[in-house]
XYZ file of C-alpha atoms in Angstrom:
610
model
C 54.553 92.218 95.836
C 57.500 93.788 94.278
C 58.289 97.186 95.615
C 61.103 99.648 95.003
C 62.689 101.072 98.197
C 62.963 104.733 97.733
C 66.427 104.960 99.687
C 68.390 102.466 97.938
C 66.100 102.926 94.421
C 66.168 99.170 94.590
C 63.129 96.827 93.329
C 62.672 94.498 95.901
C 59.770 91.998 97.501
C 58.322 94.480 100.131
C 59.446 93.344 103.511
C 57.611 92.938 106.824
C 57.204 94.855 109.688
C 56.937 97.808 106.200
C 58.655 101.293 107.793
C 56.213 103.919 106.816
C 56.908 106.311 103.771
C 59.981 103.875 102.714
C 58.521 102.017 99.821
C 56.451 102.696 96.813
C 54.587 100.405 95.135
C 55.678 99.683 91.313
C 52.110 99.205 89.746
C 48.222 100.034 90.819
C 46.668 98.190 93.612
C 44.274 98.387 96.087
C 45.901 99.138 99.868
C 43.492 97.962 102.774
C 40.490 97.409 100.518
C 39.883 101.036 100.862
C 42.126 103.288 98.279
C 43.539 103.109 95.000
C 47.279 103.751 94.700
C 48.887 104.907 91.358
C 51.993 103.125 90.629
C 54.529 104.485 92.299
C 52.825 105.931 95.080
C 54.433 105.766 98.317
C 53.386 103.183 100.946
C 51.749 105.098 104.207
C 50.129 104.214 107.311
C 46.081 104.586 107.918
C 46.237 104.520 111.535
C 45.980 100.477 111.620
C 48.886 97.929 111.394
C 47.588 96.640 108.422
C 49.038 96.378 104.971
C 46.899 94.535 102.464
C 47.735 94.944 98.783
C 45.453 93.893 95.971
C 43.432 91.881 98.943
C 46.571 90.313 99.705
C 48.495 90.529 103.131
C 51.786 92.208 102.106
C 52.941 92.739 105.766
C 52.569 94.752 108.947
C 53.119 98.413 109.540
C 55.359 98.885 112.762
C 53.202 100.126 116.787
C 52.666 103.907 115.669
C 52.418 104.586 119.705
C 54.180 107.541 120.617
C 55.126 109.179 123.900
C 52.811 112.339 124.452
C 55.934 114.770 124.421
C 57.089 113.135 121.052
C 53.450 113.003 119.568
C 53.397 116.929 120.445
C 55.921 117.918 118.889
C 55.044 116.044 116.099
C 51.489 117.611 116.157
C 53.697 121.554 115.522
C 56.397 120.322 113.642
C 53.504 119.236 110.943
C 51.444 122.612 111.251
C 54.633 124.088 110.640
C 55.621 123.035 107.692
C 51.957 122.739 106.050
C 52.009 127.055 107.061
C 55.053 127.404 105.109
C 53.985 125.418 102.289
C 50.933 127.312 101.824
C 53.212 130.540 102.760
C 55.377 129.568 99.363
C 52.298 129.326 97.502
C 50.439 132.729 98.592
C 53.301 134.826 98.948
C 55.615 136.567 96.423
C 58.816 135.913 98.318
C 58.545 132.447 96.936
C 61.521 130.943 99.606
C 60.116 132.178 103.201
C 62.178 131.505 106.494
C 62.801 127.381 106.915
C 61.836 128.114 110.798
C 58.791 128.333 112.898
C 56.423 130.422 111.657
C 54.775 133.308 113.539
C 51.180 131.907 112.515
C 51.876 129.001 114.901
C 51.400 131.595 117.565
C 47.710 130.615 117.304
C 48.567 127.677 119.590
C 49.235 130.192 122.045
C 45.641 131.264 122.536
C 43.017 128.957 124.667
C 40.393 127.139 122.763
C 36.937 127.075 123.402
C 37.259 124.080 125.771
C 39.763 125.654 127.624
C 37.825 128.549 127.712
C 34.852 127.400 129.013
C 36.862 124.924 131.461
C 38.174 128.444 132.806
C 35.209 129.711 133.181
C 33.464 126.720 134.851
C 36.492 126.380 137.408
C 35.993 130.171 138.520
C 32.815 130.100 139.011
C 33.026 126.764 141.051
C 30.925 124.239 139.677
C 33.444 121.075 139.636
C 34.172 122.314 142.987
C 30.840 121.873 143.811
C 30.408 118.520 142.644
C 33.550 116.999 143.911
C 32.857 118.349 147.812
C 28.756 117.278 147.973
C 28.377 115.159 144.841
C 24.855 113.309 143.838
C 24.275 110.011 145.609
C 21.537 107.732 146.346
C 20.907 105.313 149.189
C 21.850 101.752 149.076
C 20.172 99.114 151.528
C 21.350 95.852 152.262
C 19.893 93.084 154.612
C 22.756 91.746 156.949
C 22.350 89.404 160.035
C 23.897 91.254 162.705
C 23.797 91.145 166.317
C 21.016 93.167 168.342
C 23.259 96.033 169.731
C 24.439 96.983 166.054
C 20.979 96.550 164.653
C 19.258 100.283 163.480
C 16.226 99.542 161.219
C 15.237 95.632 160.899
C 14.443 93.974 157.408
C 11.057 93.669 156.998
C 11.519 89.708 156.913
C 13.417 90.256 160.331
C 10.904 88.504 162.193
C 9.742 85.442 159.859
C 13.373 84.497 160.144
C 13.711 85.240 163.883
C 10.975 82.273 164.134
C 12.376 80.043 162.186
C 16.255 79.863 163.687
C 16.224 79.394 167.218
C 19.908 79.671 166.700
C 19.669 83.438 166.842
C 17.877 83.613 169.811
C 19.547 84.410 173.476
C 16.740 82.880 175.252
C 12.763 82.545 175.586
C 10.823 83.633 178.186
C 7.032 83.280 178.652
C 6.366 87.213 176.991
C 8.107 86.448 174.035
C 11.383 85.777 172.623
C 15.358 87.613 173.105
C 16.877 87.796 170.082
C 20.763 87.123 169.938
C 21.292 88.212 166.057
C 18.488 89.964 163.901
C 18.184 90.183 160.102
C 19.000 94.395 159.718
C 19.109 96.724 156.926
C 22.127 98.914 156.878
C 22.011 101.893 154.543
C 24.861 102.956 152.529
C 25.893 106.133 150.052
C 25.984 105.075 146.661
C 28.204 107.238 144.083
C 27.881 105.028 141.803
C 25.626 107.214 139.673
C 25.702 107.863 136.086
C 26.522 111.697 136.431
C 29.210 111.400 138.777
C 30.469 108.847 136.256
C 30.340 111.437 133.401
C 32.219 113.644 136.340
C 35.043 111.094 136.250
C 35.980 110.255 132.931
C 35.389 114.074 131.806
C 38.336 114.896 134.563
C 40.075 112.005 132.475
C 39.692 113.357 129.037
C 40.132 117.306 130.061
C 43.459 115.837 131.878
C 44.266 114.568 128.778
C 43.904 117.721 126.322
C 45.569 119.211 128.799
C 48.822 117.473 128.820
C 49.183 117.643 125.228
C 48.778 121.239 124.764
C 50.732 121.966 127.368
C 53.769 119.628 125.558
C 53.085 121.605 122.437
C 53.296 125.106 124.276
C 56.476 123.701 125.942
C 58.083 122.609 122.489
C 57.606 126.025 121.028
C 58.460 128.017 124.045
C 61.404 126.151 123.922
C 62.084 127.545 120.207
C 61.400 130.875 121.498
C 64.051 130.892 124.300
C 66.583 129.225 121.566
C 65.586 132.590 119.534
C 66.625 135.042 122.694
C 69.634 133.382 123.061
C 70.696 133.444 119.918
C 71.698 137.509 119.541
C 73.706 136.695 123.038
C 75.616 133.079 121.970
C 79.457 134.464 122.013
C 80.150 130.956 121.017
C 79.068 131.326 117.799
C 80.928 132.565 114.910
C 79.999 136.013 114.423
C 78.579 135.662 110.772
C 77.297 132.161 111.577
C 74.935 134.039 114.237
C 74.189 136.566 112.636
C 72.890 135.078 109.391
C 70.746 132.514 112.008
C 69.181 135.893 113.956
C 68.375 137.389 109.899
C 66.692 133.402 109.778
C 64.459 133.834 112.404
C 64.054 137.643 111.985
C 62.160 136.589 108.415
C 59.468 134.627 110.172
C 58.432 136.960 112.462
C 59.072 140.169 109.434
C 55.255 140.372 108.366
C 53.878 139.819 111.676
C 53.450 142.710 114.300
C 55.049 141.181 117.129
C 58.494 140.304 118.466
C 59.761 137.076 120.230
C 60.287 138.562 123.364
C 56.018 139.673 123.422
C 55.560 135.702 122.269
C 57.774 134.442 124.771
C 55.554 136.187 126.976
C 52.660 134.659 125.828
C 53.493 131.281 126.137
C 54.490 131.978 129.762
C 51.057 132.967 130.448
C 49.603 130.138 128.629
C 51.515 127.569 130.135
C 50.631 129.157 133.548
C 46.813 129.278 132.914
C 46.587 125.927 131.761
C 49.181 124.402 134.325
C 46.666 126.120 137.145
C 43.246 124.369 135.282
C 45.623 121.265 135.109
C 46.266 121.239 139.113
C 42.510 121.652 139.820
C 41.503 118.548 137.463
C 44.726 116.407 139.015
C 43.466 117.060 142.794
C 40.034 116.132 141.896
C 41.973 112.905 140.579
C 42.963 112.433 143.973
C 39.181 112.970 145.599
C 36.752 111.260 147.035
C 34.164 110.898 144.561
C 36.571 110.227 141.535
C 37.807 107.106 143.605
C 35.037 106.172 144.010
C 34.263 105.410 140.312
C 36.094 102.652 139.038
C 38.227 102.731 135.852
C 35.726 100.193 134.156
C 32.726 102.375 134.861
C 33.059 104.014 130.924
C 30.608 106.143 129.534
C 29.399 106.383 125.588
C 30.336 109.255 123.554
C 26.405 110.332 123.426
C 25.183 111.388 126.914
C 22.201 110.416 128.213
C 19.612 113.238 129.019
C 19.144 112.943 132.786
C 17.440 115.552 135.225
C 20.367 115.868 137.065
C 22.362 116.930 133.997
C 19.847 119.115 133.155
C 18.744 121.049 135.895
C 21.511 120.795 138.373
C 23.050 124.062 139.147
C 26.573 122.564 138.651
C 25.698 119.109 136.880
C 24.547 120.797 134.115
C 28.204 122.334 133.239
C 29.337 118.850 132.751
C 27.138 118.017 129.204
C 28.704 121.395 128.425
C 32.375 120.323 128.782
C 31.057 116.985 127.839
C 29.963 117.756 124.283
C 32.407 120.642 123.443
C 35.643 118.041 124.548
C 33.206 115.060 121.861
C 33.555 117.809 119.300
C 37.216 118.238 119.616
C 37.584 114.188 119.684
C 35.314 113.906 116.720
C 36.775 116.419 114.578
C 40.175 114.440 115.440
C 38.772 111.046 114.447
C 39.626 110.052 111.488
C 38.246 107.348 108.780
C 41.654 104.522 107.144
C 41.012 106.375 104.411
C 41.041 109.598 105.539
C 44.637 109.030 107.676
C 46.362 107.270 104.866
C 45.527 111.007 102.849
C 46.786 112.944 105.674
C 49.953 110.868 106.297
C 50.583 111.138 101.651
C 49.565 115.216 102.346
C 52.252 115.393 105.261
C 55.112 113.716 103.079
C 54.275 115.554 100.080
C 54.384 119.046 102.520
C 57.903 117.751 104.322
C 59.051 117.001 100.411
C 58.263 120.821 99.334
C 59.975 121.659 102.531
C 63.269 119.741 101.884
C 63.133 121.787 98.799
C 62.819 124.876 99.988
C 65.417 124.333 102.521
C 68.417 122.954 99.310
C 67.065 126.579 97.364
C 67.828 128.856 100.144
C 71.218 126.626 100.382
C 72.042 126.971 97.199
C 70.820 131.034 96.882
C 73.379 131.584 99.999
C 76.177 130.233 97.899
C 75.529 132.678 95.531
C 73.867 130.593 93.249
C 71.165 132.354 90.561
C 68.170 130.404 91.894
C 65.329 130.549 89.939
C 62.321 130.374 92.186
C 60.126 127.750 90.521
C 62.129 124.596 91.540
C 59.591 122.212 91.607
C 59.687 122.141 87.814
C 62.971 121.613 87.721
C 65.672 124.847 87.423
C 69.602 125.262 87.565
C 71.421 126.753 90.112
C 74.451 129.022 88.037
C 77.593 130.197 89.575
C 80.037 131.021 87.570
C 81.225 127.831 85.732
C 79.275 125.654 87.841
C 75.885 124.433 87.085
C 73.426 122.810 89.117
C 70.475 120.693 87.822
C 67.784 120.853 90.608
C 64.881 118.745 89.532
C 61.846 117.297 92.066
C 61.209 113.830 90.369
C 57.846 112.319 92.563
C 58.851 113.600 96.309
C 62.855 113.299 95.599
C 64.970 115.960 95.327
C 67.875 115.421 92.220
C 71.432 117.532 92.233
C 73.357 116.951 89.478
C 76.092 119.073 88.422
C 76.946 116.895 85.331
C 79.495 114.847 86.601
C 77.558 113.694 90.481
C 74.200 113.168 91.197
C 73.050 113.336 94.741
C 69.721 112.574 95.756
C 67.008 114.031 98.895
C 64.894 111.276 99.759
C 62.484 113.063 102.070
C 60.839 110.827 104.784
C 58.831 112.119 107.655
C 60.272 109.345 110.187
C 64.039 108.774 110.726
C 64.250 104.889 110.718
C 67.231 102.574 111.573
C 69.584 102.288 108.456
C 69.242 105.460 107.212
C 72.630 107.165 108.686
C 74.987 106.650 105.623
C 73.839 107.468 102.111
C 72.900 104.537 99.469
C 75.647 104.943 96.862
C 74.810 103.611 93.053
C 77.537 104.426 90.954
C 78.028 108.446 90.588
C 74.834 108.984 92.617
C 74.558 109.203 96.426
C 71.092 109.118 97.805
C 70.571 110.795 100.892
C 67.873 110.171 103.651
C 66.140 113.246 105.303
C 64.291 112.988 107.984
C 62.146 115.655 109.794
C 61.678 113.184 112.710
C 65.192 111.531 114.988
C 64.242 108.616 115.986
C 65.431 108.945 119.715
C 63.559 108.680 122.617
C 64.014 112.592 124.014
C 61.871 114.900 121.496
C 64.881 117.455 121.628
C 67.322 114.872 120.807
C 68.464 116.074 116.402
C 71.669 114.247 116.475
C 70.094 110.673 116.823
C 70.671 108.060 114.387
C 67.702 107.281 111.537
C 69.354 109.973 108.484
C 69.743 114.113 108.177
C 67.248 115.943 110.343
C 66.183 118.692 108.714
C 62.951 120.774 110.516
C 61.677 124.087 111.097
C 62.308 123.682 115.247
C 66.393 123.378 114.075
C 68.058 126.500 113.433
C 70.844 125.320 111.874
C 68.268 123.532 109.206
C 69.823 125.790 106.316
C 73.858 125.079 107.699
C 73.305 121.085 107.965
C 72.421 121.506 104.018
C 75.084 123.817 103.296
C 77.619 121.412 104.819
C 76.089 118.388 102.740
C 76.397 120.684 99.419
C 79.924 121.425 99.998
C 80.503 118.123 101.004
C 79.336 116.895 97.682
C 80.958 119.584 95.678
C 84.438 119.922 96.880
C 85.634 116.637 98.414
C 86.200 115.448 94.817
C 87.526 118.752 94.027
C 90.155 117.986 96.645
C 90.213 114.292 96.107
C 91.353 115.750 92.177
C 94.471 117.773 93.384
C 97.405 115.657 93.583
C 96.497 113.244 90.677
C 98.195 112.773 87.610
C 96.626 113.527 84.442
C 98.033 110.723 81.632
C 99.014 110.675 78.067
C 98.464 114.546 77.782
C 99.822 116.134 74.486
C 102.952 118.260 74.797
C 101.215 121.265 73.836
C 99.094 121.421 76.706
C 101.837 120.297 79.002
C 104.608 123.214 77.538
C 101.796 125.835 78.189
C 101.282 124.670 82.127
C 105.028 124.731 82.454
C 105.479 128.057 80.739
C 103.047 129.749 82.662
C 103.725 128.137 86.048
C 100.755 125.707 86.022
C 101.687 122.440 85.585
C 104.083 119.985 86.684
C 105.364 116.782 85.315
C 105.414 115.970 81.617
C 103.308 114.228 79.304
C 102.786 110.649 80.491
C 102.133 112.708 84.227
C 101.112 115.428 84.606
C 99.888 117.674 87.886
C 97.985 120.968 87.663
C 99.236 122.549 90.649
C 98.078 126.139 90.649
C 94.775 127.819 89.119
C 95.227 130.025 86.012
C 95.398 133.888 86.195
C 92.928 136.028 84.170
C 92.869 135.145 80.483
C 94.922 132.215 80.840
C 92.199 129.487 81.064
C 90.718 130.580 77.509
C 93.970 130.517 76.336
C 94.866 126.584 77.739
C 91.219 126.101 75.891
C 92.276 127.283 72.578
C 95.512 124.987 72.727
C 93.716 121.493 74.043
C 90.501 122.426 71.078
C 94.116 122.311 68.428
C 95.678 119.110 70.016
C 93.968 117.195 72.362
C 90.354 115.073 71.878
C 87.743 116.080 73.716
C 87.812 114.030 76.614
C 91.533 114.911 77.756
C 90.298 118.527 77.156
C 87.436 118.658 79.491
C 89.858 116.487 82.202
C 92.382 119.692 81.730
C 89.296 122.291 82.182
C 87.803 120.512 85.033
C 90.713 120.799 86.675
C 91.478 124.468 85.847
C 87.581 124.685 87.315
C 88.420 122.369 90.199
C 91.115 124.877 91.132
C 89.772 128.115 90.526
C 87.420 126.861 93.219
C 89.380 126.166 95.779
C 91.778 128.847 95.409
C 88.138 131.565 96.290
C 87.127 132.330 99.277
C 84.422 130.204 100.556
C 83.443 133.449 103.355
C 79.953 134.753 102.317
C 81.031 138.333 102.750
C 84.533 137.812 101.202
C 84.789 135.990 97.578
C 88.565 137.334 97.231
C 91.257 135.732 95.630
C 93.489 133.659 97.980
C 97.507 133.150 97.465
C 97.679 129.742 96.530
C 100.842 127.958 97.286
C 101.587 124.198 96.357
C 103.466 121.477 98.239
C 104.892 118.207 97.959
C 102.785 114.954 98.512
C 99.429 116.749 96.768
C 99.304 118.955 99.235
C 98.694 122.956 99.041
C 97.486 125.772 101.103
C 95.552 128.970 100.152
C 95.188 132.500 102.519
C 92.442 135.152 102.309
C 94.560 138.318 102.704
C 91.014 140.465 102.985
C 89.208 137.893 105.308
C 92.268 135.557 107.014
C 90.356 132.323 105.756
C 92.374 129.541 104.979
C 91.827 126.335 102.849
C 94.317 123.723 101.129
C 95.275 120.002 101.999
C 97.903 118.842 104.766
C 99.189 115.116 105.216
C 98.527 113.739 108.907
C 99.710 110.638 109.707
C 100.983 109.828 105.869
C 97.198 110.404 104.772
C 96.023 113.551 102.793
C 93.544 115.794 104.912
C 91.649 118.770 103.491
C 90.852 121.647 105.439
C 88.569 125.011 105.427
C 89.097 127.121 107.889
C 87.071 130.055 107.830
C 89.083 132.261 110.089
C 92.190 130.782 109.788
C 92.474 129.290 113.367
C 93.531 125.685 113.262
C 91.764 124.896 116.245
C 88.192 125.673 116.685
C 87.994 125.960 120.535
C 84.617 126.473 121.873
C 83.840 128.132 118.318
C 80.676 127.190 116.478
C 81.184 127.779 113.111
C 78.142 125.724 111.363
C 78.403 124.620 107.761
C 81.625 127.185 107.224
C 84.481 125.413 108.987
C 84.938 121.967 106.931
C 87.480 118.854 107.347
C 87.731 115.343 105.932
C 90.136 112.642 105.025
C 90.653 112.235 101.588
C-alpha cells in the first residue's frame, strides 16, 4: 500500500520492519481488523508486531521491548507532556514552562499497593510465612535396608515373602530381613499458597523496580535544578533565563525543589527498604523451593488457608490490589493503538509550544492560538507558524522549514530532508541510545521536558534557519541593477561595485531605506527591488544585537573577500564573517571572546561555514 513518509513528504510503498509514527497512510483502511484510519492518519503500534492494512499484511512493526530504566522514563516523560497539554488548555498563560511539571510530584507519594505492602512488612506477616511456611507431608515407599528403615509400607511384608533376595537369612522363628519396603516421609512446599507467596514476591519485585526507575529519573531532574543557580560554567544570562524556566513550573505550586528533592529521597529510601525485604525472601527457603513453572492464574482460588491464616490471608490482599494495578494497565489493540495516536498528538502540541516560547524570546509578537495558524512579527520579519495534521510549518516567505514531531528517534533521522526551499526537520522526544540519560544520540532533535536546554536547542535551529542565508547573502553580487539604485548606495556609503555588480556592504541609517525604496519603485521592476530590500533587511539584521537584554546598534565595518565584522559598544557582542583557510566563516559571539573556554553559552554563541 502506498504510504507517504512524513519525514521526507515522499509517497512511497510502505516498507517492512514499519518504524512507528513514520508513515501515514494516503486513503481509509482498516489497520489490524480492528480500527478505521482516516486518510492520512499516522501509522502506530497496538502493542503487537502486526501491521495488516485493508486485511492485507503490509509489514511488521519493529520488538517494542524496552529496558526497564528506558521504559521508565518513558512512562514520566509521557505524563509530562499530557500535564502540560492539558495545563495549555485550562490555564490562561496559554505557553506554560516546556519542563517537568510540579504535578508529576504525585509520583512521589506511595500507592495503595505500596501502602499496604508497608504495612504488611511491619507488622510481619511475609516474615511469617517465609520462616514457618504451610506444608504437608509427602510419603513415598522405598526399598531400603533394615537399619535405615522407620515406618514399613503396609505391603512391606507381602513383598518380604515373595523375594528371598532381601532376606539375610531364615531361621526356624521366622525370617531376617536384609532390605524392607519403607515409607519415608517428606515436607512438601509445594502448596498452592506458598505458590501465590512466590510469584506475588515476583510481581511486587517488579512494581518495585519500575517505580523506583521513575523516582530515580525525576530525582535526577531535581538535582539538575539545584545545580543549576550554582553552574559558573554557564553563561550568566544563559543560566539565568534556564533557573526563570524551571522557576515557572514550580510558580503555582506551594513548594520548592529543594522540599521535592527531599521527597524523592525519602521515597526512594522507603521503597528501596520494602525492595530489600522482597529480594531476601528471593533468596529463601521456601521461594526456592517453588519452581519458576509453578504459575498461578490471575483469579485466586478461595482456600482456607488464604482465608483464615493469620498471615496467609495478607497475601489475596496484595494479591488482588497488585491484579488491579495489572488490569487497569492492560490494554485491548485497540485501545493501545489510541493511546500511542493520543501520545503523538500530545508530543505534537508540545513541539509547538516549545517553537512559540522560541520565537516569543526573540522578541517575536506571538499570538497565543498557534494551532490555528498565527505569525510571529518582528520588525520587518514575518513568520508564518501554521500546525498542518501533527507538523509544525515556518515560513518566512522566502524558506519553509518543517517540525515533524515523532515520539521515537529512529536511525536516519539526524540530517533534515531537504525539498527545494523547504527543510524538514525530525524531532524526537525519545534518543535512541541505549543509556536513558544519553540526549545527544543519533535518531533527530531531542526535544523533552527532562532537557533544560529544550527552549535553546530550538532557538539555535531558528537562527540557524534565519541567518545562515542572511550571511550566505553578504558578499554576493547583485546583477544588472539600474544606475539609480547603484549612484544612491555609492552616495550614501552603501554600495559597492557598479551596475553589472554590485555589493551592499553596509546597512542603511535611519530614513535611508525608505528613501532606496522610493528610487528602485521609479526605476527598477519589482523583482530587482525586493533583491535590493532583502538585502537592506538582511543587513539591518545582522548589524543588531542578537543579546536578549541588549538590541543596540553595532558598528559595522566591511572587509575584503565578503567578509565584515560588527561590535556591541553597550553589550561587547560581536558578529560578522572571517575567512579561515580561504573559506568564509560566520561568527556570533555573544560576549565577544573568540574562544569559548569552558563557557556554555546555549543557543547564543553561533558558528558555521558558509
Amino acid at each position: 500500500m502506498k504510504v507517504i513518509d512524513r519525514l521526507t513528504g515522499e509517497t512511497l510503498e510502505l516498507p517492512s520492519p514499519v518504524t512507528p509514527g513514520r508513515y501515514a497512510v494516503r486513503q481509509a483502511c482498516r489497520f489490524n481488523g480492528h480500527s478505521d484510519l482516516e486518510p492520512h492518519a499516522v501509522l502506530v503500534g497496538d502493542g503487537s508486531s502486526r501491521c495488516v492494512l485493508d486485511d492485507k499484511p503490509a509489514g511488521h512493526f519493529p520488538d517494542t521491548a524496552q529496558p526497564r530504566e528506558r521504559r521508565a522514563k518513558v512512562e514520566l516523560l509521557r505524563e509530562a507532556i499530557h500535564a502540560i497539554h492539558h495545563q495549555r488548555q485550562d490555564s490562561a498563560d496559554a505557553l506554560p514552562s516546556p519542563l517537568m511539571p510540579l504535578t508529576l510530584a504525585r509520583v512521589l507519594d506511595l500507592g495503595p499497593l505500596e501502602e499496604e505492602l508497608a504495612a504488611v512488612m511491619q507488622a510481619g506477616h511475609l516474615d511469617e510465612i517465609a520462616r514457618r511456611p504451610r506444608m504437608s507431608l509427602n510419603y513415598e515407599t522405598e526399598l531400603t535396608v533394615l537399619s535405615r528403615a522407620r515406618r514399613l509400607a503396609p505391603d512391606a511384608h507381602r513383598r518380604l515373602a515373595s523375594n528371598s533376595g532381601d532376606w539375610q537369612y531364615r531361621t526356624f522363628s521366622g525370617i531376617v530381613p536384609r532390605r524392607v519396603l519403607a515409607l519415608h516421609s517428606e515436607d512438601d512446599l509445594g502448596l498452592y499458597e506458598n505458590k501465590v507467596f512466590a510469584r506475588l514476591v515476583d510481581r511486587l519485585v517488579e512494581h518495585l523496580l519500575a517505580r523506583i526507575a521513575k523516582i530515580n529519573h525525576l530525582h535526577r531532574n531535581l538535582e539538575d535544578a539545584m545545580r543549576l543557580q550554582d553552574a559558573e560554567h554557564l553563561f550568566r544570562p544563559l543560566r539565568e533565563e534556564l533557573c526563570s524556566l524551571w522557576g515557572e513550573a514550580f510558580l503555582a505550586a506551594d513548594s520548592n525543589t529543594a522540599h521535592e528533592l527531599e521527597r524523592s529521597l525519602d521515597a526512594r529510601e522507603r521503597l528501596t527498604r520494602l525492595l530489600r525485604k522482597l529480594l531476601a525472601f528471593k533468596h529463601g527457603d521456601l521461594y526456592a523451593a517453588i519452581p519458576q513453572s509453578a504459575q498461578v492464574p490471575e483469579k485466586l482460588r478461595d482456600t482456607n488457608i488464604l482465608i483464615h491464616d493469620p498471615h496467609y490471608r495478607h497475601l489475596r490482599d496484595l494479591w488482588n490490589r497488585a491484579a488491579g494495578e495489572r488490569a487497569s494497565a492492560r490494554l485491548t489493540p485497540r485501545e493501545q493503538m489510541l493511546v500511542e495516536q493520543r501520545c503523538l498528538a500530545n508530543y505534537s502540541s508540545y513541539v509547538g509550544l516549545v517553537v512559540a516560547r522560541a520565537l516569543r524570546s526573540f522578541g517575536h509578537d506571538f499570538a497565543s492560538g498557534a494551532d490555528g495558524g498565527s505569525e510571529a512579527v518582528l520588525g520587518h520579519t514575518r513568520i508564518r507558524v501554521t500546525r498542518q495534521g501533527l507538523d509544525w510549518h515556518l515560513n518566512d516567505g522566502r524558506s519553509e522549514i518543517v517540525l515533524v514531531p515523532f515520539e521515537f528517534a529512529f536511525s536516519g533521522a539526524e540530517q533534515p530532508a531537504v525539498a527545494g526551499a523547504t527543510q524538514r526537520y525530525a524531532v524526537c522526544c525519545f534518543p535512541q541510545g541505549t543509556d536513558p540519560r544519553d540526549d545527544t544520540a543519533h535518531g533527530g532533535l531531542s526535544v523533552h521536558p527532562a532537557d533544560f536546554y529544550v527552549e535553546e536547542k530550538i532557538r539555535a535551529m531558528l537562527t540557524d534557519w534565519q541567518l545562515r542565508p542572511m550571511f550566505a547573502r553578504y558578499g554576493t553580487p547583485l546583477k544588472n541593477v539600474p544606475n539609480a539604485i547603484v549612484d544612491f548606495l555609492r552616495d550614501h556609503d552603501l554600495g559597492r561595485g557598479d551596475a553589472s555588480q554590485l555589493f551592499i556592504v553596509k546597512p542603511p541609517a535611519n530614513g535611508q531605506r525608505a528613501a532606496l525604496d522610493a528610487v528602485a519603485a521609479r526605476h527598477a521592476n519589482p523583482q530587482t527591488r525586493a533583491d535590493v530590500l532583502q538585502r537592506l533587511d538582511d543587513l539591518r539584521v545582522l548589524s543588531t544585537c542578537r543579546n536578549d537584554w541588549c538590541g543596540a546598534a553595532m558598528a559595522f565595518e566591511p572587509s575584503d573577500g565578503g567578509c565584515f565584522h560588527a561590535y556591541c559598544h553597550r553589550c561587547g557582542a560581536r558578529t560578522g564573517i572571517r575567512l579561515d583557510h580561504h573559506r568564509r566563516h560566520a561568527f556570533l559571539w555573544p560576549d565577544g571572546a573568540a574562544q569559548p573556554g569552558d563557557t556554555d553559552y546555549g543557543a547564543r554563541r553561533l558558528e558555521f561555514d558558509l
